[in-house]
Amino acid sequence: MKSRVWIKSALAAAWGVHCFASLGQAQSPAAATTLERTTLGRAVELIDSHLDKAQRETNADLKRRMQVEAYLALLFLPSNHRQYEAADRLRVIDEALAEKAASGDREVIEVGLGSARGLAEGRDDLQRIFLLDRQYAGLSSGEGVNKQYFLQLMRANDADAMTWFFQSMQPGVGEAAGLVNRSVGVDWLCQHGHRALARQVATRLTAPELDAAMGLRLADLGAATEAEQRAAGSMTQTTRRAPAGPEILARLAVVASRRGDSTEVERLVRKVIEAVEPRQLSPERRVSVDYGDCDWTLDRDFARRWQARSVYWQSAFKLTSQPAAAAAGQPYLVALAEAVAGASAGPRSVELVEQLIAIFDKSARENGIDLTNAAILAADAQTDVARRNNAPTLAWYGARQSLILARMAAGGPIDDAAANALGLDWAVSFLATYPRSELARRFADLAAPERQTMDRINPKLRSQLQLIALVLEGNAVDARALMEAEPAAIELDGGLIVHIIEAQQNAGLTARAAAALDAYLHVSPGKDLPALRLLLLQGQVDKAKAMLRDFVAGSAGAFGVSDIFVGVMLLREQGDRTDVPTLVGLRQGVDAQEASRRLVEVADALAWDGAAAEIEAAARQLPRELAQLPAKDAACLRDTLQGLQAVALARRGELEAGLRLVAGRSLDQRQFCWVGKGYDSKPIFDLRFLVQEWVRRGYAAP
């Protein structure tokens, strides 16, 4: 067999486990009782019956699809019934299709195996995990079982066993000590909310070769003493790369600045200055100032998690995610200077930043860098080729400009040098990285000379920064007045402000974040997904409901999930039971095609809630906007609604009733059918998907 590794990386696999687990647990079954709840034994009989029907099917394509659906469904169940036959037969089918350039069946198998693995992981089914790993991913080392053991220890919160597990990890390719595996493992613990366990494990991993990796994570986890010990340890090591001690100390300074601890920031800055010779503080030596998994507590994937609840979304997109590339970070001296400015502003902070600038200038001289020439090159090197050729020198110039901005943020003057270096991206990044900074307050009330300087150099930037500052200060009235007086401010992307408010929320500045969010929504009302998430986090339910109704009143997506699904789904989570005709009619003056898409999205949200009866009623009596649909289009629409009703039934435990609704469908009818377009999606209304959703909701327990 040709080995095919469909789970691209351990990180992508971990994301898949988290996503599928959230699909199964985020919403309880519908409250209504039923007498048709399907048992595990009955589910097995239904799948066997489906296989028998497949054997009698004369259409070869449909026969193969029915077999694929049934074998995948068997692998979804917490049952050993025919599991080895299912695994073997799926492999045979897949290999027979390998020569085809594109095969819908192969894609169904691939997606289905990912679901089977996620379901097995969710119930700690080591036997099924090992079977899938061996049979389909070509893994003979038990990687899936190892990962599952990791998750078991995490859920048990067993620090001793987890520490042993980390110590026993094998090095990755090209590694000497398994740094990547251990670092990712700590990040996983943080991603799953087990930060206390992550801190215990990182503290106990004391091998010298792990000082750098664990030191950085200990810094993010608030274990400052332990992180500083790792920094000291790494300074004494003889390695081919530069010691990581200064990087750990700089990261500690960044974290302390986010807490507003200016005294600690100053101590760490001076410790770095004493430990590192100026020549070594070149821009190549960098430290991350971004939020990592262990110091960002808000859900990063909330939008994707909400979308993944949609039946259509699952039929149109794969539920996998590739990790983003790591940012390059900031040069040590820049990160330290910004940390000083982020913690406090005033003469003492300005003096400390100026000391760092002096050290930087000395480092440039000792490294043979002419900063005046670097500035000339930066002004002249306009082409990509020229910039690549002069990249090292330009890096020094860029770092020097960042230091000028740090001095300004620390309380230094906004003179021509600072105003020319200042940009919107830098300001937003700084305010989000250091949410306790006083820079916003300064921009909100600029002194006359500084305002004149900025207006002379970049008046648009001044108005936009002032708008951001007024919103962050919770001053909605003046922010609105600024937008009316200076149209340039209106061009600002509101998402930049919300990102900073998220950082305030993450830092525990809940009152400031709430005031800023209120001001933002005053000047920028309407649909805003990140702002909606913040409203829900802050418990502002009434405002959240009002925004959700705006979502539902928006236009439907082009044959896919859009704001309507998210709006209805979350409204129902908040207890809103607005009827289907009203939800469809929230947007006036739409044509029949858009009204039909709106109805499908509403029904999709109802299917998440298990509201099968409401979907059935809507299909029986279409909303008035669709009353004059041609018979062909009405049949197409009802076909999709009936499929969604079947999913809703499965999600509330009535698997057999749901299967009756999709029995006998052609290959096309397994897709969504859209008015004016016809059948167009990946297959979804079938035995495989209904069993998957039934198992996810916990109804398959023996």
XYZ file of C-alpha atoms in Angstrom:
702
model
C 0.000 0.000 0.000
C 1.194 3.505 -0.765
C 1.428 5.459 2.450
C -0.716 8.599 2.499
C -0.386 10.957 5.426
C -3.599 12.961 5.459
C -3.082 14.611 8.829
C -0.454 17.031 7.682
C 1.145 17.742 11.029
C 0.686 17.080 14.690
C -0.416 20.669 15.188
C -3.085 20.441 12.481
C -4.274 17.185 14.004
C -4.515 18.750 17.435
C -6.582 21.580 16.004
C -8.881 19.035 14.385
C -9.413 17.247 17.709
C -10.260 20.519 19.403
C -12.600 21.589 16.602
C -14.491 18.293 16.422
C -14.712 18.096 20.200
C -16.272 21.552 20.278
C -18.771 20.486 17.614
C -19.910 17.634 19.784
C -19.993 19.376 23.128
C -20.835 22.994 22.449
C -24.549 22.404 22.154
C -26.678 19.959 24.078
C -29.453 18.028 22.296
C -32.780 19.754 21.864
C -34.843 19.900 24.980
C -37.905 18.260 23.430
C -38.315 14.609 24.402
C -38.676 11.897 21.770
C -39.760 8.272 21.659
C -37.606 7.503 18.595
C -34.118 7.854 20.037
C -31.896 5.361 18.264
C -29.789 2.902 20.250
C -26.257 1.837 19.345
C -27.481 -1.653 18.507
C -30.132 -0.268 16.175
C -27.551 2.010 14.525
C -25.408 -1.040 13.751
C -28.434 -2.740 12.168
C -29.164 0.336 10.057
C -25.606 0.493 8.769
C -25.584 -3.224 7.966
C -28.854 -2.759 6.097
C -27.280 0.099 4.131
C -24.425 -2.227 3.114
C -26.913 -4.861 2.005
C -28.681 -2.284 -0.172
C -25.331 -1.271 -1.640
C -24.695 -4.860 -2.691
C -27.948 -4.848 -4.661
C -27.361 -1.419 -6.245
C -26.781 -1.628 -10.016
C -25.285 1.836 -10.499
C -21.540 1.311 -9.904
C -20.829 4.872 -8.714
C -23.749 4.925 -6.304
C -22.879 1.433 -5.058
C -19.323 2.476 -4.255
C -20.485 5.652 -2.522
C -22.977 3.731 -0.373
C -20.227 1.311 0.656
C -17.888 4.175 1.528
C -20.610 5.827 3.622
C -21.403 2.630 5.520
C -17.794 1.646 6.212
C -17.008 5.133 7.485
C -20.133 5.050 9.665
C -18.932 1.771 11.212
C -15.616 3.427 12.069
C -17.476 6.319 13.727
C -19.244 4.015 16.206
C -17.894 3.110 19.656
C -18.296 -0.520 18.620
C -15.967 -3.230 17.328
C -18.614 -4.451 14.893
C -16.935 -5.107 11.507
C -14.296 -2.442 12.196
C -11.440 -4.363 10.548
C -13.576 -5.193 7.529
C -14.510 -1.523 7.244
C -10.900 -0.404 7.473
C -9.723 -2.969 4.919
C -12.515 -2.279 2.440
C -12.007 1.488 2.582
C -8.320 1.046 1.865
C -9.070 -1.207 -1.108
C -11.587 1.312 -2.507
C -9.195 4.201 -1.992
C -6.294 2.444 -3.707
C -8.507 1.466 -6.640
C -9.305 5.164 -7.138
C -5.707 6.336 -6.736
C -5.093 6.662 -10.471
C -8.014 9.035 -10.956
C -7.039 12.684 -11.159
C -9.978 13.737 -9.021
C -12.336 11.511 -7.110
C -15.221 12.601 -4.944
C -15.174 9.246 -3.189
C -11.538 9.613 -2.191
C -12.332 13.011 -0.711
C -15.267 11.550 1.216
C -12.938 8.857 2.567
C -10.275 11.373 3.554
C -12.674 13.695 5.368
C -14.496 10.766 6.948
C -11.319 9.206 8.314
C -10.422 12.529 9.900
C -13.831 12.541 11.588
C -13.434 8.919 12.697
C -10.109 9.730 14.272
C -11.488 12.809 16.024
C -14.422 10.851 17.426
C -12.106 8.068 18.628
C -9.865 10.600 20.316
C -12.841 12.201 21.990
C -13.787 8.908 23.672
C -10.192 7.694 24.320
C -10.599 4.759 21.949
C -6.937 3.757 21.628
C -7.721 0.642 19.611
C -9.550 2.619 16.914
C -6.856 5.299 16.837
C -4.122 2.709 16.376
C -6.128 0.970 13.645
C -6.595 4.203 11.695
C -2.962 5.213 12.108
C -1.649 1.869 10.928
C -4.140 1.353 8.141
C -4.225 4.780 6.530
C -1.373 6.994 7.669
C 1.337 4.349 7.524
C 2.268 4.986 11.146
C 3.747 1.980 12.919
C 5.189 3.869 15.865
C 1.917 4.480 17.637
C 2.021 8.259 17.202
C -1.734 8.557 17.551
C -1.720 6.450 20.708
C 1.084 8.583 22.142
C -0.880 11.733 21.457
C -3.990 10.242 22.997
C -2.019 9.338 26.114
C -0.891 12.961 26.256
C -4.527 14.106 26.141
C -5.487 11.624 28.873
C -2.764 12.943 31.154
C -3.832 16.496 30.374
C -7.440 15.810 31.291
C -6.299 14.031 34.470
C -4.136 17.064 35.349
C -1.376 14.632 36.354
C 1.794 16.718 36.574
C 4.081 13.812 37.544
C 2.982 11.563 34.689
C 2.942 14.442 32.208
C 6.483 15.431 33.170
C 7.670 11.864 32.606
C 5.873 11.861 29.252
C 7.668 15.057 28.189
C 11.016 13.725 29.353
C 10.500 10.572 27.276
C 9.691 12.442 24.054
C 11.888 11.525 21.125
C 13.806 14.257 19.279
C 12.315 15.510 16.060
C 14.126 15.303 12.734
C 17.393 17.228 12.950
C 16.996 17.886 16.680
C 19.339 17.002 19.474
C 16.952 17.209 22.399
C 13.361 17.223 21.162
C 12.993 20.968 21.633
C 10.222 21.322 19.076
C 8.165 18.431 20.430
C 8.404 19.688 24.000
C 7.726 23.297 23.069
C 4.664 22.337 21.024
C 3.493 20.113 23.870
C 3.570 23.015 26.327
C 1.728 25.149 23.784
C -0.951 22.451 23.438
C -1.507 22.462 27.182
C -1.999 26.220 27.050
C -4.315 25.990 24.032
C -6.540 23.604 25.973
C -6.646 25.880 29.028
C -4.243 23.848 31.201
C -1.808 26.657 31.931
C -1.149 25.593 35.517
C -0.173 22.123 34.306
C 1.962 23.638 31.545
C 3.799 25.719 34.127
C 4.436 22.704 36.354
C 5.792 20.671 33.459
C 7.972 23.453 32.063
C 9.392 24.088 35.535
C 10.359 20.436 35.908
C 12.049 20.122 32.511
C 15.459 21.174 33.762
C 17.805 19.637 31.181
C 20.306 22.376 30.169
C 19.528 21.964 26.473
C 15.894 22.875 27.226
C 16.692 26.122 29.039
C 16.021 28.331 26.030
C 12.687 26.817 24.963
C 11.298 26.348 28.466
C 12.598 29.700 29.663
C 10.531 31.551 27.053
C 7.403 29.607 27.914
C 7.904 30.040 31.635
C 8.089 33.773 30.998
C 4.699 33.688 29.263
C 3.252 31.518 32.053
C 4.152 34.054 34.732
C 6.960 31.958 36.272
C 9.413 34.845 36.231
C 11.858 33.436 38.785
C 12.148 30.088 37.022
C 12.465 31.774 33.617
C 15.247 34.007 34.869
C 17.054 30.961 36.238
C 16.897 29.395 32.770
C 18.274 32.613 31.304
C 21.204 32.484 33.701
C 21.786 28.822 32.887
C 21.815 29.383 29.147
C 24.353 32.218 29.493
C 26.943 29.758 30.788
C 26.412 27.172 28.053
C 28.816 26.755 25.164
C 26.719 26.333 22.023
C 27.039 27.032 18.324
C 24.285 29.628 18.517
C 24.171 32.733 20.659
C 23.039 32.100 24.250
C 19.289 32.462 24.728
C 19.626 34.256 28.077
C 19.142 37.795 26.703
C 16.146 36.629 24.673
C 14.482 35.168 27.780
C 15.206 38.343 29.772
C 13.808 40.515 26.984
C 10.679 38.359 26.825
C 10.310 38.704 30.595
C 10.497 42.483 30.149
C 7.735 42.371 27.520
C 5.496 40.314 29.822
C 6.224 42.603 32.800
C 5.356 45.634 30.688
C 1.988 44.125 29.831
C 1.372 43.897 33.581
C 2.352 47.539 33.969
C 5.314 46.671 36.227
C 7.740 49.439 35.250
C 10.150 48.661 38.096
C 10.585 45.077 36.933
C 10.973 46.204 33.328
C 13.771 48.584 34.290
C 15.555 45.888 36.299
C 15.444 43.448 33.398
C 16.585 46.079 30.902
C 19.627 46.891 33.016
C 20.379 43.194 33.448
C 20.473 42.699 29.680
C 22.675 45.754 29.223
C 25.127 44.427 31.808
C 25.161 40.899 30.389
C 25.582 41.620 26.684
C 28.328 43.586 24.967
C 27.025 46.357 22.676
C 28.568 44.734 19.599
C 26.358 41.686 20.116
C 23.136 43.710 20.209
C 22.646 43.811 16.457
C 19.185 43.711 14.817
C 19.714 40.040 13.968
C 19.294 39.161 17.644
C 15.522 39.146 18.058
C 12.804 38.237 20.530
C 9.111 37.666 19.906
C 6.793 40.345 21.282
C 3.660 38.642 19.944
C 1.148 36.903 22.172
C 1.842 33.185 22.375
C -0.484 30.343 23.270
C 0.442 30.664 26.941
C -0.184 34.398 27.414
C -3.307 34.855 25.252
C -6.422 33.572 26.990
C -9.140 34.486 24.490
C -10.310 31.950 21.919
C -8.413 32.677 18.698
C -10.569 30.382 16.550
C -14.026 31.511 17.663
C -15.153 32.539 14.159
C -14.035 29.276 12.597
C -15.572 27.321 15.466
C -18.917 29.068 14.958
C -18.812 28.518 11.210
C -17.922 24.849 11.670
C -21.330 24.284 13.241
C -22.903 24.879 9.836
C -23.841 21.827 7.790
C -23.102 23.707 4.596
C -19.725 24.903 5.869
C -18.779 21.294 6.534
C -19.889 20.359 3.040
C -17.837 23.125 1.445
C -14.603 23.369 3.428
C -12.206 20.991 5.128
C -11.976 21.322 8.879
C -8.190 21.585 8.984
C -5.864 24.454 9.682
C -2.217 25.057 8.938
C -0.210 26.876 11.608
C 0.715 30.440 10.776
C 4.354 31.262 10.221
C 6.105 32.648 13.277
C 6.825 36.377 13.224
C 10.458 37.466 13.078
C 10.234 39.343 16.365
C 11.886 42.590 17.405
C 15.603 43.333 17.871
C 16.509 43.020 21.558
C 17.069 46.727 22.106
C 13.845 47.677 20.303
C 11.817 45.180 22.337
C 13.360 46.461 25.566
C 12.741 50.112 24.647
C 9.115 49.431 23.739
C 8.660 47.446 26.950
C 9.859 50.488 28.900
C 7.412 52.729 27.031
C 4.594 50.209 27.369
C 4.857 50.059 31.147
C 5.014 53.771 31.926
C 5.682 57.176 30.416
C 7.666 60.025 31.879
C 11.178 61.454 32.227
C 12.615 58.302 33.797
C 11.294 56.129 30.971
C 12.559 58.559 28.328
C 16.002 58.565 29.963
C 16.153 54.766 29.957
C 15.124 54.561 26.291
C 17.769 57.132 25.394
C 20.370 54.942 27.097
C 19.252 52.068 24.901
C 19.516 54.296 21.819
C 23.079 55.215 22.807
C 23.960 51.528 23.169
C 22.409 50.833 19.774
C 24.441 53.593 18.122
C 27.600 52.209 19.725
C 26.734 48.732 18.505
C 26.271 50.097 14.985
C 29.700 51.731 15.041
C 31.351 48.577 16.363
C 29.679 46.556 13.631
C 30.820 48.993 10.932
C 27.382 50.434 10.210
C 27.088 54.068 9.127
C 23.575 55.014 10.258
C 23.622 58.189 8.138
C 24.356 56.134 5.049
C 21.688 53.658 6.138
C 19.127 56.475 6.167
C 20.171 57.496 2.654
C 19.841 53.911 1.426
C 16.410 53.614 3.026
C 15.267 56.712 1.135
C 16.723 55.544 -2.191
C 16.244 51.767 -2.175
C 12.826 51.678 -3.780
C 13.032 48.441 -5.773
C 12.746 44.966 -4.275
C 16.170 44.041 -5.638
C 17.797 47.085 -4.051
C 16.144 46.368 -0.719
C 17.293 42.748 -0.766
C 20.834 43.785 -1.585
C 20.894 46.293 1.258
C 18.811 44.272 3.723
C 21.405 44.126 6.558
C 21.991 47.891 6.510
C 18.290 48.637 6.171
C 17.601 46.428 9.206
C 19.799 48.727 11.280
C 17.956 51.774 9.962
C 14.561 50.225 10.709
C 15.602 49.352 14.242
C 16.827 52.917 14.806
C 13.471 54.294 13.635
C 11.669 51.947 16.022
C 13.808 53.222 18.884
C 12.824 56.799 18.029
C 9.171 55.764 18.217
C 9.759 53.992 21.535
C 11.221 57.211 22.938
C 8.142 59.084 21.768
C 5.848 56.443 23.339
C 7.815 56.747 26.591
C 6.981 60.455 26.746
C 9.529 61.966 24.391
C 8.544 64.738 21.996
C 6.617 64.166 18.805
C 9.174 66.044 16.705
C 9.831 65.754 12.997
C 11.892 62.583 13.416
C 9.155 60.842 15.387
C 6.332 62.100 13.162
C 8.112 60.908 10.014
C 8.761 57.471 11.518
C 5.261 57.095 12.920
C 2.784 54.909 11.056
C -0.646 53.446 11.680
C 0.597 49.846 11.731
C 3.247 50.599 14.336
C 0.813 52.474 16.579
C -1.831 49.745 16.471
C 0.753 47.016 17.065
C 2.256 48.890 20.016
C -1.108 49.624 21.641
C -2.178 45.982 21.274
C 1.139 44.602 22.512
C 1.173 46.933 25.524
C -2.493 47.539 26.463
C -1.547 49.493 29.610
C 0.459 52.043 27.640
C -0.355 55.739 28.121
C 0.182 56.459 24.427
C -3.540 56.356 23.604
C -4.279 58.978 26.226
C -1.567 61.162 24.726
C -2.915 60.840 21.172
C -6.403 61.656 22.441
C -5.278 65.054 23.724
C -2.259 66.179 21.717
C -0.461 69.313 22.760
C -0.761 72.118 20.209
C 2.865 71.969 18.963
C 2.710 68.189 18.505
C -0.611 68.419 16.702
C 0.850 71.034 14.373
C 3.875 68.836 13.664
C 1.751 65.824 12.807
C -0.677 67.878 10.710
C 2.242 69.264 8.726
C 3.704 65.806 8.050
C 0.645 63.505 7.912
C -2.726 65.009 8.885
C -4.640 61.862 7.921
C -2.557 59.747 10.273
C -3.062 62.246 13.078
C -6.843 62.140 12.736
C -6.891 58.332 12.609
C -4.638 57.942 15.640
C -6.725 60.464 17.524
C -9.879 58.525 16.670
C -8.332 55.283 17.939
C -7.242 57.026 21.114
C -10.632 58.599 21.823
C -12.366 55.248 21.385
C -9.872 53.473 23.646
C -10.453 56.169 26.246
C -14.199 55.505 26.015
C -14.897 59.013 24.720
C -17.630 58.251 22.208
C -18.917 61.837 21.940
C -15.595 63.375 20.926
C -14.829 60.414 18.674
C -18.089 60.961 16.805
C -17.407 64.692 16.566
C -13.933 63.989 15.150
C -15.380 61.723 12.461
C -17.863 64.409 11.465
C -15.213 67.128 11.394
C -12.423 65.137 9.721
C -13.597 62.695 7.027
C -10.119 61.110 6.849
C -10.819 59.451 10.182
C -13.764 57.569 8.672
C -11.383 55.661 6.384
C -9.882 53.866 9.370
C -10.434 50.098 9.455
C -12.434 49.515 12.614
C -10.938 46.047 12.993
C -7.697 47.672 14.113
C -9.449 49.207 17.104
C -11.220 45.966 18.023
C -7.869 44.165 18.023
C -6.577 46.568 20.666
C -9.766 46.166 22.717
C -9.256 42.391 22.578
C -5.772 42.913 24.021
C -7.282 44.965 26.853
C -9.779 42.179 27.538
C -6.985 39.600 27.481
C -4.967 41.688 29.953
C -7.841 41.704 32.440
C -8.649 45.378 31.828
C -12.324 44.503 31.562
C -13.766 47.872 32.546
C -11.558 49.716 30.054
C -12.336 47.147 27.360
C -16.080 47.494 27.961
C -15.934 51.291 27.812
C -13.815 51.198 24.662
C -16.167 48.709 23.025
C -19.188 50.866 23.817
C -17.440 53.875 22.268
C -16.429 51.836 19.220
C -19.979 50.626 18.612
C -21.226 54.206 19.030
C -19.014 55.459 16.188
C -19.113 52.248 14.151
C -22.497 50.564 14.638
C -23.507 47.496 12.701
C -22.246 43.973 12.110
C -18.829 43.173 13.524
C -17.948 39.588 14.403
C -14.976 40.277 16.748
C -16.975 43.007 18.487
C -19.873 40.576 18.879
C -17.586 38.045 20.529
C -16.404 40.739 22.959
C -19.995 41.671 23.825
C -20.706 38.042 24.670
C -17.514 37.756 26.732
C -18.437 40.885 28.651
C -21.960 39.667 29.313
C -23.582 42.491 27.317
C -26.304 40.140 26.100
C -28.884 42.712 25.015
C -26.379 44.550 22.827
C -25.180 41.217 21.456
C -28.737 40.228 20.529
C -29.299 43.538 18.777
C -26.142 43.021 16.720
C -27.104 39.431 15.970
C -30.392 40.647 14.518
C -28.339 42.945 12.284
C -26.425 39.862 11.180
C -29.638 38.054 10.305
C -30.943 41.110 8.454
C -27.850 41.142 6.244
C -27.613 39.699 2.767
C -27.202 35.983 2.189
C -23.890 34.577 1.050
C -23.317 33.437 -2.503
C -24.406 29.818 -2.105
C -22.769 29.450 1.258
C -22.762 30.233 4.932
C -22.713 33.894 5.925
C -23.766 36.138 8.762
C -27.314 34.770 8.757
C -26.332 31.322 9.995
C -24.107 32.727 12.742
C -26.759 35.244 13.765
C -29.622 32.755 14.077
C -27.441 30.086 15.693
C -26.188 32.445 18.414
C -29.598 34.052 18.932
C -31.010 30.636 19.738
C -28.150 30.026 22.155
C -29.278 33.200 23.904
C -32.839 31.877 24.166
C -34.332 33.757 21.213
C -37.019 31.692 19.449
C -38.077 34.030 16.657
C -40.054 32.074 14.054
C -38.664 31.205 10.623
C -40.859 33.537 8.493
C -39.867 36.505 10.654
C -36.154 35.649 10.405
C -36.334 35.267 6.631
C -38.279 38.525 6.339
C -35.849 40.641 8.372
C -34.331 41.782 5.094
C -36.913 43.472 2.905
C -37.108 43.696 -0.861
C -35.064 40.614 -1.756
C -35.706 38.434 -4.785
C -36.767 34.812 -4.546
C -33.242 33.485 -5.045
C -31.825 35.424 -2.114
C -34.875 34.686 0.038
C -34.307 30.982 -0.589
C -30.673 31.247 0.466
C -31.754 33.102 3.584
C -34.170 30.286 4.401
C -31.444 27.656 3.921
C -29.119 29.485 6.301
C -31.860 29.854 8.897
C -32.649 26.149 8.596
C -28.946 25.327 8.864
C -28.864 27.165 12.206
C -32.012 25.360 13.333
C -30.349 22.052 12.442
C -27.514 22.866 14.856
C -30.137 23.294 17.569
C -31.877 20.045 16.626
C -35.058 21.951 15.734
C -36.342 19.402 13.217
C -40.022 20.308 13.660
C -39.406 23.968 12.817
C -37.506 23.030 9.658
C -40.290 20.655 8.647
C -42.916 23.370 9.162
C -40.907 25.827 7.045
C -40.602 23.282 4.240
C -44.298 22.490 4.346
C -45.337 26.156 4.276
C -42.614 28.251 2.629
C -42.340 31.913 3.732
C -44.417 34.349 1.710
C -41.315 35.600 -0.148
C -41.079 32.124 -1.705
C -44.756 31.384 -2.215
C -44.555 31.883 -6.010
C -41.505 29.744 -6.662
C -41.720 27.560 -9.782
C -42.382 23.926 -8.944
C -38.857 22.844 -9.934
C -37.230 25.439 -7.679
C -39.604 24.682 -4.808
C -38.741 20.979 -5.059
C -35.032 21.835 -5.070
C -35.410 24.001 -1.973
C -37.480 21.415 -0.112
C -34.877 18.777 -0.952
C -32.258 20.800 0.928
C -34.601 21.587 3.812
C -35.458 17.919 4.187
C -31.746 17.101 4.312
C -31.243 19.670 7.062
C -34.251 18.262 8.902
C -32.597 14.831 8.760
C -29.411 16.256 10.280
C -31.440 17.955 13.020
C -33.104 14.665 13.866
C -29.757 12.879 14.086
C -28.396 15.623 16.330
C -31.267 15.124 18.752
C -30.811 11.363 18.851
C -33.381 10.295 16.254
C -30.894 8.782 13.816
C -33.318 6.297 12.280
C -35.923 8.981 11.618
C -33.260 11.135 9.982
C -32.040 8.293 7.797
C -35.568 7.684 6.550
C -35.601 11.239 5.172
C -32.407 10.780 3.125
C -32.969 7.161 2.083
C -32.931 6.520 -1.651
C -31.262 9.815 -2.586
C -29.210 9.970 -5.756
C -25.592 11.117 -5.703
C -26.709 14.635 -6.644
C -29.343 14.713 -3.931
C -26.660 14.162 -1.315
C -25.647 17.781 -1.992
C -27.246 21.124 -1.196
C -29.668 22.245 -3.878
C -29.831 25.991 -4.536
C -32.657 27.840 -6.253
C -31.382 29.083 -9.597
C -28.244 26.954 -9.475
C -29.151 23.357 -8.711
C -27.115 20.844 -6.741
C -23.751 22.250 -5.700
C -21.751 21.206 -2.635
C -19.787 18.270 -1.363
C -21.968 15.296 -0.352
C -23.474 15.750 3.081
C -27.035 14.397 3.302
C -26.116 10.754 3.692
C -25.725 7.952 6.208
C -22.098 8.836 6.900
C -22.776 12.419 7.979
C -25.901 11.636 9.984
C -24.151 8.883 11.945
C -21.202 11.205 12.507
C -23.414 13.922 13.974
C -25.392 11.406 16.034
C -22.165 10.069 17.561
C -20.783 13.574 18.183
C -23.817 14.485 20.255
C -23.164 11.529 22.556
C -26.069 9.274 21.605
C -23.918 6.269 20.659
C -22.919 5.398 24.224
C -23.311 1.618 24.677
